[in-house]
XYZ file of C-alpha atoms in Angstrom:
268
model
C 19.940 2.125 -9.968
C 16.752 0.122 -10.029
C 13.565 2.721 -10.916
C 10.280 2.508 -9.181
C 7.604 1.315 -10.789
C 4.797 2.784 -8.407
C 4.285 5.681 -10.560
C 3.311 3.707 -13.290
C 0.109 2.763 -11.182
C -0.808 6.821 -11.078
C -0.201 6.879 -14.564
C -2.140 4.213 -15.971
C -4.919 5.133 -13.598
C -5.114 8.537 -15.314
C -4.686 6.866 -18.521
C -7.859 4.783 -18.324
C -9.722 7.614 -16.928
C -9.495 9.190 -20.533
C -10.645 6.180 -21.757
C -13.536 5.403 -19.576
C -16.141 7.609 -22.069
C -15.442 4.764 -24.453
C -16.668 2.056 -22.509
C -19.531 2.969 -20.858
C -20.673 0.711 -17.513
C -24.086 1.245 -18.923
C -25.461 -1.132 -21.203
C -26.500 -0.512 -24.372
C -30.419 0.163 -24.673
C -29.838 -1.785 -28.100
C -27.139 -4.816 -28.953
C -25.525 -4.407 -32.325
C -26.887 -7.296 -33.609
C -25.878 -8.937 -37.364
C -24.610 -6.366 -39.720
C -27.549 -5.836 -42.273
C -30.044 -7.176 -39.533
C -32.186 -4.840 -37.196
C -29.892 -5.205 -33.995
C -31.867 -7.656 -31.253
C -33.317 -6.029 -27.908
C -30.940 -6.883 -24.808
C -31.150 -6.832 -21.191
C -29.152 -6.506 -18.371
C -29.073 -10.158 -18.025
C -28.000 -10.507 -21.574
C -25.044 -8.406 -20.971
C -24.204 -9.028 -17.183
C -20.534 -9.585 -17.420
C -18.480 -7.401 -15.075
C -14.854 -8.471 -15.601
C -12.803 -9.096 -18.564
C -9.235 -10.410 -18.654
C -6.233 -8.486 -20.685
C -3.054 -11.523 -21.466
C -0.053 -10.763 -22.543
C 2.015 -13.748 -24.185
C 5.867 -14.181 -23.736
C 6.796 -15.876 -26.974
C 10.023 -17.137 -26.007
C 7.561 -19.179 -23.615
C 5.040 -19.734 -25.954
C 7.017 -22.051 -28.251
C 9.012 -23.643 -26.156
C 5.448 -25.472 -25.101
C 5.149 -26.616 -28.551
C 6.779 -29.875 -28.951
C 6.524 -30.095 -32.549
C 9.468 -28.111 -33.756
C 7.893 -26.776 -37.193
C 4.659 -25.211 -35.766
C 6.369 -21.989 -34.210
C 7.343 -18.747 -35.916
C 8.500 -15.290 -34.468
C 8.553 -12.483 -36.596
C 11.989 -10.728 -36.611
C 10.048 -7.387 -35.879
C 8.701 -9.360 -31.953
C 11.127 -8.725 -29.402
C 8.525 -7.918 -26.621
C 5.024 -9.570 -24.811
C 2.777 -9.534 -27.283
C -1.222 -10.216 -26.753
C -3.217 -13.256 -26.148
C -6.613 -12.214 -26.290
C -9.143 -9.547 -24.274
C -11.545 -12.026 -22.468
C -15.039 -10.950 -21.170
C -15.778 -13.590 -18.156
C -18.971 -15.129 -18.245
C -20.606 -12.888 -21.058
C -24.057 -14.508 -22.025
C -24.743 -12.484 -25.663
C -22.455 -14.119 -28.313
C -23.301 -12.750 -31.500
C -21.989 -15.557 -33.311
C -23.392 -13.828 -36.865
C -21.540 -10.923 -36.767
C -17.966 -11.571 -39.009
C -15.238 -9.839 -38.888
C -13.182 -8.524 -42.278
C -10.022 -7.528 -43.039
C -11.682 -3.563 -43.570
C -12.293 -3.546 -40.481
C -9.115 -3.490 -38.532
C -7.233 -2.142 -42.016
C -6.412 1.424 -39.635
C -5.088 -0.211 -36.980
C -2.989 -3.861 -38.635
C -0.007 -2.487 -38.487
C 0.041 -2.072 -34.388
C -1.983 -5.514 -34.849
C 0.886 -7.360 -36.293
C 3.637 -5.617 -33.986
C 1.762 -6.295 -30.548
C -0.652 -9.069 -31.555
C 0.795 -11.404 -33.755
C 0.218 -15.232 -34.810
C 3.185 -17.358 -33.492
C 1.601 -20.170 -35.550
C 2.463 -21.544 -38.926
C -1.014 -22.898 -39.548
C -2.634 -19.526 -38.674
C -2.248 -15.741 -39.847
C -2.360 -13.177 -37.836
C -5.566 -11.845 -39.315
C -6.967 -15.848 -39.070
C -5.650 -15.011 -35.424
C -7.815 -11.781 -34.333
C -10.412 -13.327 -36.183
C -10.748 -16.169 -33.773
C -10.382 -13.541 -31.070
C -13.234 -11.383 -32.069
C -15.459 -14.238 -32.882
C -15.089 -15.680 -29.560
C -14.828 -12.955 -27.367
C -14.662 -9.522 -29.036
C -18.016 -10.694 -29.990
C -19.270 -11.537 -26.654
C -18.169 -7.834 -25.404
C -19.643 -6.118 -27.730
C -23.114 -5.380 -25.975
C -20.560 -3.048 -24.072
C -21.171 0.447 -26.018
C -17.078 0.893 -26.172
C -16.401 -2.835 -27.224
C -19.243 -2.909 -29.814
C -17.565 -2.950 -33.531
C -14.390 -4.759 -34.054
C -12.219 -1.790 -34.606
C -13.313 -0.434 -31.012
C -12.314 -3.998 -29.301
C -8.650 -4.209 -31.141
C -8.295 -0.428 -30.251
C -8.615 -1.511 -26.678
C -6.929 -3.633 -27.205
C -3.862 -2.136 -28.036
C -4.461 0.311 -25.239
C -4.139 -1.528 -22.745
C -1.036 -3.141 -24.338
C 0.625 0.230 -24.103
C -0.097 0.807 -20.844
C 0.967 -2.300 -19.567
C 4.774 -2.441 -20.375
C 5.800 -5.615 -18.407
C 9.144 -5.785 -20.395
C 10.683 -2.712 -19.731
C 9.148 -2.820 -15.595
C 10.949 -6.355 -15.098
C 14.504 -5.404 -17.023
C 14.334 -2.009 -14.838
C 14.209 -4.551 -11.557
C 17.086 -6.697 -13.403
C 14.287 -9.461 -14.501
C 15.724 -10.750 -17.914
C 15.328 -13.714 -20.290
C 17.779 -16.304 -19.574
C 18.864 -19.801 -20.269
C 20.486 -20.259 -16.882
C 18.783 -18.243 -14.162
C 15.305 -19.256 -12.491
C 12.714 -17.275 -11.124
C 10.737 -17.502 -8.207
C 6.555 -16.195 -8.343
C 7.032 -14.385 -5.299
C 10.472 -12.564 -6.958
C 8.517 -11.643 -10.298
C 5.129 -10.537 -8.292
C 7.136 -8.125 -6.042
C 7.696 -6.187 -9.322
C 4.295 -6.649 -11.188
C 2.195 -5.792 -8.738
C 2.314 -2.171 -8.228
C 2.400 -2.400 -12.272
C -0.714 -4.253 -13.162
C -2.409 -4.261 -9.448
C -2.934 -7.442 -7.484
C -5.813 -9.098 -9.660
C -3.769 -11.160 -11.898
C -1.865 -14.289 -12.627
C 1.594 -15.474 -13.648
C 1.092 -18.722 -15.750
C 3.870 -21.346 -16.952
C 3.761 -24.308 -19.318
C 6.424 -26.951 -19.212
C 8.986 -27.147 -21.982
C 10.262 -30.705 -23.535
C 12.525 -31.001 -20.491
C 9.414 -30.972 -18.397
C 10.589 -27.279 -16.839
C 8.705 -24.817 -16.057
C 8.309 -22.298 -18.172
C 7.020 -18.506 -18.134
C 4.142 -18.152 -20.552
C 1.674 -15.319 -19.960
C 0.091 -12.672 -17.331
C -3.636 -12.811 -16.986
C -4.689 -9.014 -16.097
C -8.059 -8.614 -14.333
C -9.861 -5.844 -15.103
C -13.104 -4.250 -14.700
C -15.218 -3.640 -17.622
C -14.719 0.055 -17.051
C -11.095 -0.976 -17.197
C -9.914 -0.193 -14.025
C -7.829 -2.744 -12.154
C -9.105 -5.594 -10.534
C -12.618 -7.113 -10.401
C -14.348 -6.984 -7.256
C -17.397 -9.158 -8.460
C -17.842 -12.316 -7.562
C -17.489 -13.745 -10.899
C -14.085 -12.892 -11.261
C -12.428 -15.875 -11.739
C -12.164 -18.842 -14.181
C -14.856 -19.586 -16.302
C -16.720 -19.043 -19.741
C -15.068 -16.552 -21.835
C -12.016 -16.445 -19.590
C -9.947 -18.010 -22.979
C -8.504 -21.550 -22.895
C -4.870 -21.798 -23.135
C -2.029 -24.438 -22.179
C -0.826 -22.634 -19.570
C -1.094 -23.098 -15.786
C -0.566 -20.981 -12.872
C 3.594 -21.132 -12.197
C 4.033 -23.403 -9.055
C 4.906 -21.016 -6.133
C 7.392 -23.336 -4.972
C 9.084 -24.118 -8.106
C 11.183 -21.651 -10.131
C 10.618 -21.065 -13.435
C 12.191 -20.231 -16.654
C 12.131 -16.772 -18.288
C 13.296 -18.100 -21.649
C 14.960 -15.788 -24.213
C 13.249 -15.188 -27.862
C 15.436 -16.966 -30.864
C 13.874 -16.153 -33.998
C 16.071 -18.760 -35.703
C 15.081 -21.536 -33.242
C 11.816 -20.557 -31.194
C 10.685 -24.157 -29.711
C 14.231 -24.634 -28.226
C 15.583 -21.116 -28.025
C 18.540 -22.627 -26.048
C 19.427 -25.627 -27.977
């Protein structure tokens, strides 16, 4: 019997209401600046983003958009959507001086290397959220509950608890397959009373030229409630490039399975 997913809405909404005290809509009457360095004054200007986009990466989609068949790895331990990246839209302070070290997400790596890890060869997962912070943790942080590095990751994994796509599309009979094809409309039915109607379903196409489920892109409010009304809320600076593309409404996609053994071509 297929289980609604509408009280997950109430739930999370409750959820993020506990978290709200964290990131205050304020900003901060003074940016954390360079560690070491007396932090710079900032303005409302400086931090006027409003939005921030929360992606979720399928992995089993992720490598089948690689065509060169040694770049991919899934850990044994990833069976599940893991994170992209936590992207501020349109932030305007970078603090491009501020680094990031392997102290400071020690508490928390690993969560980090269960929900957020590198599906790259040529990259660790620390190499990973390093990149992350650096080019968008950074650019939250004049947000008083994004501003340290530990504080962004632990949002981080937050929201990736609260948003558990996997288990809401097997309990509507949604599974990975190497035969059946989804349609955007079929798979938006489900999320949507999930993860609100802010978001987007992207693909990349495979080496048969298919499409190909990749990753969700989650709108959210800086307070982190679902959906951004502001006008900026769209594509942009700090939305996070990435070789995905919306899916094609009128072309079904593939929700290809994970194969640790074989991740580019999980159904070779």
């Amino acid at each position: 019997m297929r289980r609604s997913v509408l009280p997950l809405l109430v739930t999370l909404s409750h959820a993020l209401v506990i978290l709200l005290p964290l990131v205050a809509m304020e900003t901060q009457e003074e940016a954390r600046g360079c560690r070491g360095a007396s932090p710079p004054q900032t303005s409302e200007h400086d931090c006027a983003w409003r939005c921030i986009i929360f992606t979720l990466q399928w992995p089993g989609g992720f490598c089948a958009s690689l065509y060169n068949q040694t770049l991919c790895r899934i850990p044994d331990t990833v069976t599940d959507w893991t994170i992209h990246g936590l992207w501020p839209l349109h932030a305007q302070r970078c603090c491009n001086c501020w680094p990031m070290f392997q102290s400071d997400v020690q508490e928390l790596k690993d969560e980090l290397v269960e929900n957020w890890p590198s599906l790259l060869k040529t990259k660790s997962s620390f190499q990973f959220w390093e990149q992350e912070w650096a080019k968008h943790g950074a650019c939250a942080a004049c947000v008083e509950g994004f501003n340290s590095p530990q504080k962004y990751f632990q949002i981080s994994l937050k929201l990736r608890k609260w948003f558990e796509i996997q288990r809401v599309l097997e309990d509507a009979g949604i599974a990975p397959s190497c035969e059946r094809r989804y349609k955007v409309a079929e798979v938006q039915s489900i999320l949507t009373p999930h993860v609100g109607d802010q978001y987007e379903i992207q693909c990349v196409l495979d080496h048969k030229d298919r499409q190909v489920w990749f990753q969700v892109k989650i709108r959210l409010s800086r307070d982190l409630t679902l959906g951004c009304p502001h006008p900026e809320a769209g594509s942009g600076p700090g939305s996070g490039p990435s070789p995905g593309h919306p899916c094609p409404p009128e072309v079904p996609f593939f929700y290809l399975p994970i194969n640790h053994q074989k991740p580019e071509r999980p159904c070779d």
